[in-house]
Short mmCIF file of C-alpha atoms and ligand atoms in Angstrom, two decimals:
data_model
loop_
_atom_site.label_atom_id
_atom_site.label_comp_id
_atom_site.label_asym_id
_atom_site.label_seq_id
_atom_site.Cartn_x
_atom_site.Cartn_y
_atom_site.Cartn_z
CA MET A 1 0.00 0.00 0.00
CA SER A 2 1.44 3.38 -1.02
CA ASN A 3 0.49 6.94 -0.14
CA VAL A 4 -0.78 9.29 -2.82
CA TYR A 5 -1.17 12.94 -1.84
CA PHE A 6 -3.85 14.86 -3.69
CA ILE A 7 -5.20 18.40 -4.01
CA PRO A 8 -8.41 18.82 -6.02
CA VAL A 9 -8.87 21.81 -8.34
CA ALA A 10 -11.80 23.75 -9.74
CA HIS A 11 -12.09 23.44 -13.52
CA ASP A 12 -9.48 25.41 -15.46
CA PRO A 13 -7.33 26.48 -12.49
CA GLY A 14 -4.61 28.21 -14.56
CA SER A 15 -0.85 27.69 -14.47
CA GLU A 16 -0.27 29.94 -11.45
CA GLU A 17 -2.56 27.86 -9.25
CA LEU A 18 -1.09 24.60 -10.57
CA SER A 19 2.37 25.94 -9.81
CA ARG A 20 1.34 26.69 -6.21
CA LEU A 21 -0.21 23.24 -5.77
CA GLY A 22 2.76 21.45 -7.35
CA ARG A 23 5.08 23.09 -4.85
CA LYS A 24 2.77 22.44 -1.92
CA LEU A 25 2.51 18.74 -2.77
CA LEU A 26 6.25 18.43 -3.22
CA GLU A 27 6.81 19.96 0.22
CA ILE A 28 4.23 17.64 1.76
CA LEU A 29 5.67 14.58 0.06
CA VAL A 30 9.22 15.38 1.17
CA GLU A 31 8.11 15.94 4.75
CA LYS A 32 5.60 13.09 5.17
CA GLU A 33 7.64 10.46 3.32
CA ASN A 34 10.86 11.67 4.91
CA LEU A 35 12.59 11.97 1.54
CA SER A 36 16.25 12.81 1.21
CA LEU A 37 16.92 15.06 -1.76
CA GLU A 38 19.93 14.81 -4.07
CA GLU A 39 22.10 17.80 -4.94
CA GLU A 40 20.89 17.68 -8.54
CA ILE A 41 17.32 16.72 -9.55
CA PRO A 42 16.24 17.22 -13.17
CA LEU A 43 12.60 17.78 -14.08
CA LYS A 44 11.43 15.16 -16.60
CA LEU A 45 8.49 16.57 -18.50
CA HIS A 46 6.97 17.01 -21.96
CA PHE A 47 7.48 20.21 -23.94
CA GLY A 48 4.33 19.69 -26.04
CA GLU A 49 4.21 19.04 -29.77
CA ARG A 50 3.88 22.06 -32.08
CA GLY A 51 0.17 22.64 -32.66
CA ASN A 52 -0.87 20.96 -29.38
CA PHE A 53 -2.53 23.40 -26.98
CA THR A 54 -3.29 21.28 -23.93
CA PHE A 55 0.23 20.38 -22.79
CA LEU A 56 1.26 21.81 -19.39
CA LYS A 57 2.67 25.29 -19.78
CA PRO A 58 6.16 26.09 -18.37
CA GLU A 59 4.72 28.31 -15.62
CA THR A 60 3.09 25.20 -14.14
CA TYR A 61 6.50 24.18 -12.82
CA ASP A 62 7.52 27.55 -11.30
CA GLY A 63 6.58 26.59 -7.73
CA ILE A 64 8.57 23.34 -7.93
CA ILE A 65 11.57 25.21 -9.35
CA ASP A 66 11.31 27.84 -6.57
CA PHE A 67 11.38 25.03 -4.01
CA LEU A 68 14.49 23.46 -5.58
CA GLU A 69 16.23 26.82 -5.85
CA GLU A 70 15.57 27.60 -2.20
CA LYS A 71 17.20 24.29 -1.29
CA LYS A 72 20.08 25.06 -3.68
CA ILE A 73 19.32 21.96 -5.74
CA LYS A 74 20.60 22.08 -9.32
CA SER A 75 18.01 21.24 -11.97
CA ALA A 76 17.15 21.30 -15.67
CA PHE A 77 14.20 20.64 -17.96
CA THR A 78 14.90 17.28 -19.54
CA GLU A 79 13.32 15.17 -22.30
CA THR A 80 14.20 12.63 -24.97
CA SER A 81 13.77 12.72 -28.74
CA VAL A 82 10.91 10.97 -30.49
CA LEU A 83 10.93 8.28 -33.19
CA TYR A 84 9.07 10.14 -35.90
CA GLY A 85 10.18 13.27 -37.76
CA GLY A 86 9.10 16.76 -36.80
CA GLU A 87 10.28 19.24 -34.25
CA ARG A 88 11.07 16.79 -31.42
CA PHE A 89 13.11 14.42 -33.57
CA ASN A 90 16.62 15.45 -32.49
CA ARG A 91 18.36 17.57 -29.86
CA GLU A 92 18.68 20.71 -31.96
CA LYS A 93 15.05 20.85 -33.07
CA HIS A 94 13.65 19.65 -29.76
CA THR A 95 15.57 22.30 -27.80
CA ALA A 96 14.35 25.01 -30.17
CA LEU A 97 10.75 23.81 -29.72
CA ALA A 98 11.08 23.81 -25.92
CA LEU A 99 12.41 27.36 -25.94
CA SER A 100 9.70 28.53 -28.31
CA HIS A 101 7.11 27.03 -25.93
CA GLY A 102 8.59 29.12 -23.13
CA PHE A 103 10.71 26.55 -21.24
CA LYS A 104 13.43 29.07 -20.46
CA ARG A 105 13.75 29.17 -16.69
CA LEU A 106 16.11 26.16 -16.54
CA PRO A 107 18.59 24.75 -19.04
CA VAL A 108 16.95 22.39 -21.59
CA VAL A 109 18.74 19.04 -21.73
CA ILE A 110 17.81 16.44 -24.35
CA ALA A 111 18.93 13.37 -22.46
CA ASP A 112 19.54 10.91 -25.30
CA GLY A 113 22.16 12.92 -27.18
CA ALA A 114 22.15 14.80 -30.47
CA LYS A 115 20.28 12.12 -32.41
CA GLY A 116 18.90 9.78 -29.78
CA GLU A 117 22.04 7.62 -29.76
CA ASP A 118 23.18 8.19 -26.18
CA ALA A 119 21.83 5.20 -24.20
CA VAL A 120 22.67 2.70 -21.49
CA GLN A 121 21.32 -0.82 -21.07
CA VAL A 122 19.61 -1.56 -17.77
CA PRO A 123 18.96 -5.25 -16.97
CA VAL A 124 15.34 -6.07 -16.06
CA ASP A 125 14.95 -9.77 -16.94
CA LEU A 126 11.21 -9.61 -17.62
CA LYS A 127 8.83 -11.22 -20.13
CA HIS A 128 9.58 -9.08 -23.21
CA PHE A 129 13.01 -7.65 -22.37
CA LYS A 130 16.11 -8.92 -20.63
CA SER A 131 17.43 -5.37 -20.59
CA VAL A 132 16.06 -1.99 -21.60
CA SER A 133 17.74 0.92 -23.40
CA ILE A 134 17.43 4.10 -21.32
CA ALA A 135 18.61 7.62 -22.24
CA ALA A 136 22.05 7.99 -20.68
CA GLY A 137 21.31 11.55 -19.54
CA LEU A 138 18.47 10.25 -17.36
CA ALA A 139 19.95 6.93 -16.25
CA LYS A 140 22.87 8.74 -14.58
CA PHE A 141 20.63 10.46 -12.01
CA GLU A 142 19.62 8.89 -8.71
CA GLN A 143 16.60 11.10 -8.38
CA ILE A 144 14.38 12.72 -10.99
CA LEU A 145 11.18 14.69 -10.57
CA VAL A 146 8.88 12.89 -12.99
CA LEU A 147 6.23 15.46 -13.86
CA SER A 148 3.35 13.99 -15.81
CA HIS A 149 0.30 15.33 -17.54
CA PHE A 150 -2.39 12.69 -16.99
CA LYS A 151 -4.49 12.23 -20.15
CA GLY A 152 -5.36 9.66 -22.79
CA HIS A 153 -2.98 8.01 -25.21
CA MET A 154 -3.70 6.36 -28.54
CA LEU A 155 -1.97 3.05 -27.79
CA ALA A 156 -1.25 3.04 -24.06
CA GLY A 157 -4.87 3.98 -23.24
CA PHE A 158 -3.70 6.69 -20.86
CA GLY A 159 -0.45 8.43 -20.05
CA GLY A 160 0.92 9.30 -16.64
CA ALA A 161 3.97 8.33 -14.60
CA ILE A 162 4.48 4.89 -16.18
CA LYS A 163 4.32 6.38 -19.66
CA GLN A 164 6.87 9.04 -18.67
CA LEU A 165 9.21 6.42 -17.24
CA SER A 166 8.91 4.21 -20.31
CA MET A 167 8.53 6.08 -23.59
CA GLY A 168 9.77 9.27 -21.93
CA PHE A 169 13.00 7.73 -20.58
CA GLY A 170 13.67 5.28 -23.42
CA SER A 171 16.39 5.96 -25.97
CA LYS A 172 15.43 6.03 -29.65
CA GLY A 173 16.33 2.33 -29.89
CA GLY A 174 14.26 1.67 -26.78
CA LYS A 175 11.27 3.47 -28.26
CA MET A 176 11.59 1.34 -31.39
CA ALA A 177 11.74 -1.81 -29.28
CA MET A 178 8.55 -0.84 -27.45
CA HIS A 179 6.70 -0.03 -30.68
CA LEU A 180 7.92 -3.13 -32.51
CA GLY A 181 5.01 -5.46 -33.20
CA VAL A 182 2.52 -2.60 -33.57
CA LYS A 183 2.23 -2.77 -37.36
CA PRO A 184 -1.19 -1.60 -38.45
CA ARG A 185 -3.04 -2.49 -41.63
CA ILE A 186 -5.83 -0.67 -43.42
CA MET A 187 -8.93 -2.75 -43.99
CA GLY A 188 -10.13 -1.64 -47.45
CA LEU A 189 -13.67 -2.78 -46.81
CA PHE A 190 -14.16 -0.20 -44.04
CA CYS A 191 -11.97 2.61 -45.43
CA LYS A 192 -13.91 5.64 -46.67
CA LYS A 193 -10.77 7.10 -48.26
CA CYS A 194 -10.76 10.33 -46.26
CA GLY A 195 -6.96 10.46 -46.16
CA LEU A 196 -6.76 11.50 -42.48
CA CYS A 197 -4.38 8.66 -41.63
CA GLN A 198 -2.02 9.64 -44.44
CA LYS A 199 -1.94 13.26 -43.26
CA ARG A 200 -1.30 12.19 -39.67
CA CYS A 201 1.52 9.73 -40.40
CA GLN A 202 4.76 11.53 -39.56
CA VAL A 203 7.03 9.13 -41.46
CA GLN A 204 5.06 9.05 -44.73
CA ALA A 205 4.40 5.34 -44.44
CA ILE A 206 0.88 5.50 -45.90
CA SER A 207 0.41 5.60 -49.66
CA ASN A 208 -2.73 6.30 -51.68
CA THR A 209 -2.84 4.56 -55.03
CA ASN A 210 -6.07 5.39 -56.83
CA GLY A 211 -7.96 5.57 -53.54
CA LYS A 212 -6.38 2.43 -52.06
CA PHE A 213 -4.64 3.39 -48.82
CA LYS A 214 -1.79 1.12 -47.79
CA ILE A 215 0.85 1.09 -45.04
CA ASP A 216 4.48 0.41 -45.91
CA HIS A 217 5.78 -1.58 -42.94
CA SER A 218 9.39 -0.87 -43.88
CA LYS A 219 8.71 2.80 -43.03
CA CYS A 220 6.08 2.40 -40.29
CA ILE A 221 7.40 2.98 -36.75
CA GLY A 222 4.26 1.65 -35.05
CA CYS A 223 3.30 4.94 -33.39
CA GLY A 224 -0.41 4.08 -33.64
CA ALA A 225 -1.49 7.54 -34.83
CA CYS A 226 -3.39 6.20 -37.87
CA PHE A 227 -5.15 3.64 -35.65
CA SER A 228 -6.17 6.44 -33.32
CA ILE A 229 -7.36 8.97 -35.89
CA CYS A 230 -9.32 6.79 -38.33
CA PRO A 231 -13.01 7.75 -38.02
CA ARG A 232 -14.14 4.40 -39.49
CA HIS A 233 -11.98 2.12 -37.33
CA ALA A 234 -10.56 0.87 -40.62
CA VAL A 235 -7.02 0.64 -39.23
CA SER A 236 -6.31 -2.59 -37.43
CA ILE A 237 -3.23 -3.24 -35.34
CA PHE A 238 -3.42 -6.85 -36.45
CA SER A 239 -0.14 -8.11 -37.89
CA ILE A 240 1.17 -11.55 -38.62
CA GLY A 241 3.86 -11.12 -35.98
CA GLY A 242 1.52 -9.48 -33.54
CA PHE A 243 -1.76 -11.36 -33.60
CA TRP A 244 -2.05 -11.47 -29.84
CA ASN A 245 -1.13 -7.83 -29.64
CA ALA A 246 -4.09 -7.04 -31.88
CA LEU A 247 -6.38 -9.37 -30.04
CA PHE A 248 -5.63 -7.73 -26.73
CA LYS A 249 -5.73 -4.17 -28.17
CA GLY A 250 -2.15 -3.24 -27.42
CA LYS A 251 -1.72 -5.35 -24.29
CA PHE A 252 1.80 -6.39 -25.27
CA PHE A 253 2.70 -2.78 -26.09
CA ARG A 254 1.60 -1.75 -22.61
CA GLU A 255 3.53 -4.61 -21.03
CA LYS A 256 6.62 -3.37 -22.84
CA LEU A 257 6.00 0.13 -21.51
CA VAL A 258 5.86 -1.29 -18.01
CA GLU A 259 9.09 -3.22 -18.45
CA TYR A 260 10.84 -0.06 -19.62
CA ALA A 261 9.42 1.82 -16.64
CA CYS A 262 10.89 -0.89 -14.38
CA GLY A 263 14.32 -0.23 -15.91
CA SER A 264 14.02 3.55 -15.48
CA ALA A 265 12.94 3.31 -11.85
CA LYS A 266 15.22 0.44 -10.81
CA GLY A 267 17.14 1.37 -7.66
CA LYS A 268 16.19 5.05 -8.00
CA LYS A 269 14.56 7.57 -5.67
CA HIS A 270 12.33 9.27 -8.24
CA ILE A 271 9.50 11.57 -7.17
CA TYR A 272 6.23 11.61 -9.12
CA ILE A 273 3.87 14.55 -9.51
CA SER A 274 0.95 14.24 -11.92
CA PHE A 275 -1.35 17.01 -13.09
CA ALA A 276 -4.80 15.67 -13.96
CA VAL A 277 -5.98 18.75 -15.83
CA ASN A 278 -6.58 19.51 -19.55
CA ILE A 279 -7.55 15.85 -19.86
CA THR A 280 -7.88 14.88 -23.52
CA ARG A 281 -8.33 11.50 -25.23
CA GLY A 282 -5.05 11.92 -27.08
CA CYS A 283 -1.59 12.81 -25.79
CA ASP A 284 0.61 15.91 -25.90
CA CYS A 285 2.49 14.38 -28.87
CA GLU A 286 -0.51 15.00 -31.09
CA PRO A 287 0.10 18.16 -33.17
CA HIS A 288 -3.41 19.54 -33.13
CA PRO A 289 -5.95 21.00 -30.69
CA MET A 290 -8.08 18.48 -28.78
CA PRO A 291 -11.20 19.01 -26.66
CA ARG A 292 -11.06 18.04 -23.00
CA CYS A 293 -13.03 14.88 -22.33
CA ILE A 294 -13.68 15.46 -18.59
CA LYS A 295 -13.38 18.29 -16.10
CA ASP A 296 -10.07 19.03 -14.43
CA ILE A 297 -9.43 16.88 -11.36
CA GLY A 298 -6.36 18.00 -9.43
CA VAL A 299 -2.70 17.37 -8.67
CA PHE A 300 -1.28 14.12 -7.28
CA ALA A 301 2.12 13.27 -5.74
CA SER A 302 3.69 9.99 -4.67
CA THR A 303 6.91 8.01 -4.55
CA ASP A 304 5.12 5.12 -6.29
CA PRO A 305 4.53 5.42 -10.07
CA VAL A 306 1.89 2.67 -10.10
CA ALA A 307 -0.08 4.06 -7.17
CA ILE A 308 -0.13 7.58 -8.62
CA ASP A 309 -1.30 6.30 -12.03
CA GLN A 310 -3.94 4.13 -10.38
CA ALA A 311 -5.15 7.10 -8.32
CA CYS A 312 -5.36 9.32 -11.43
CA TRP A 313 -7.12 6.55 -13.39
CA ASP A 314 -9.66 6.02 -10.59
CA ALA A 315 -10.31 9.77 -10.28
CA ALA A 316 -10.84 10.05 -14.05
CA ALA A 317 -13.23 7.08 -13.96
CA LYS A 318 -15.15 8.76 -11.16
CA ALA A 319 -15.30 11.94 -13.25
CA GLY A 320 -16.79 9.99 -16.17
CA LYS A 321 -13.87 8.72 -18.27
CA LYS A 322 -12.67 5.15 -17.93
CA PHE A 323 -9.47 5.15 -19.98
CA ARG A 324 -8.42 1.95 -21.75
CA GLY A 325 -5.17 0.30 -20.72
CA ALA A 326 -5.71 -0.22 -17.00
CA ASP A 327 -4.20 -3.70 -17.47
CA GLN A 328 -0.76 -2.03 -17.44
CA LEU A 329 -1.28 -1.20 -13.76
CA GLN A 330 -1.78 -4.85 -12.79
CA TYR A 331 1.21 -5.87 -14.89
CA ALA A 332 3.31 -3.11 -13.30
CA GLU A 333 2.40 -4.39 -9.86
CA LYS A 334 3.26 -7.94 -10.91
CA CYS A 335 6.67 -6.72 -12.13
CA GLY A 336 7.34 -5.04 -8.78
CA LEU A 337 7.21 -1.44 -10.06
CA GLY A 338 4.75 -0.39 -7.37
CA SER A 339 1.36 -0.99 -5.84
CA THR A 340 -2.15 -0.58 -7.25
CA LYS A 341 -3.37 -0.25 -3.69
CA TYR A 342 -3.00 3.20 -2.23
CA THR A 343 -4.18 5.55 0.47
CA LEU A 344 -5.40 8.82 -1.01
CA ILE A 345 -4.50 11.69 1.30
CA GLU A 346 -6.32 14.87 0.41
CA CYS A 347 -4.25 17.89 1.43
S1 LIG B 1 -8.34 7.48 -41.86
FE1 LIG B 1 -9.41 5.50 -42.02
S2 LIG B 1 -11.09 5.89 -43.45
FE2 LIG B 1 -9.64 7.58 -43.70
S3 LIG B 1 -8.28 6.91 -45.38
FE3 LIG B 1 -7.31 6.26 -43.47
S4 LIG B 1 -8.02 4.18 -43.13
FE4 LIG B 1 -9.37 5.08 -44.66
S1 LIG B 2 1.45 3.46 -37.02
FE1 LIG B 2 0.36 4.50 -38.70
S2 LIG B 2 0.79 6.70 -38.37
FE2 LIG B 2 2.29 5.55 -37.16
S3 LIG B 2 4.06 5.31 -38.47
FE3 LIG B 2 2.82 3.48 -38.82
S4 LIG B 2 1.54 4.00 -40.55
FE4 LIG B 2 2.35 5.94 -39.80
#
């Protein structure tokens, strides 16, 4: 059983209020859980894709940064590059995007090197992976503040602390390993030829030959965006090598996420703060505006990534949105990442 500290918010609280609550929860967590703090603690977060409007704005983290500064703890904004092209593909572009989104108060560090090549292998010895490939610039820290925006995700079902620890900490090779096996196909019978999937695919893997849309698996990186956006459910994640993956709607993908999260958290003293606000069905990687699917809930903090995700998931379900992918929480518990049982302490 783990403790999860929680402060509810009114809808649309604004970054200033979130900043105040983030700091308050961090103070409470440090005091109540008797945490020792390292001399350097980076903030692992998401800078938001260009065109996305619901990612957490940089001011959200001001209170947490104030707290670290007062304690003379060195910090930085840190992230890893993504698999697909675009403005988060490598260090140079990703840094420029972060700065243009206003992440200027701390240095911006892209933790997997200039092109996503800087990685270390962490042994996990689990079902899908014997070892996982983690960004070297994150693996070297004993303690990281893992700051998550709780919301939906096209393949994972939802994204919170486990998603940050897995896809967010993985090197480019690690991200490929997690996506491997997610190779979608377009079912011609259901396709209404709208072309949305082709527009959304960031690696130009979808062709249109005389109205027949087809995915080139030699280019596809398994990001799941076409699966998520198709209005006719004409994209199936069935593949010859991934039949069970398809059958269980991404279950294996989520298990791989969990195994990566185990590698990122192994032997570490990470601190988790999740903001359950601006809750959309899709994630902050999606380069377009998205409506919120439920009202804002609040801010959560814990030392247990499974407990905090479970608490956010439960609160979202109570507010009217049962996100897919809750199976990852049971698997995470089975792998020893944390506990699905928690005590919610409202502060
Ligand atoms: S988004 Fe769906 S319906 Fe539209 S072209 Fe792609 S597969 Fe066909
Ligand atoms: S999963 Fe779909 S959108 Fe993603 S790379 Fe493959 S074809 Fe493109």
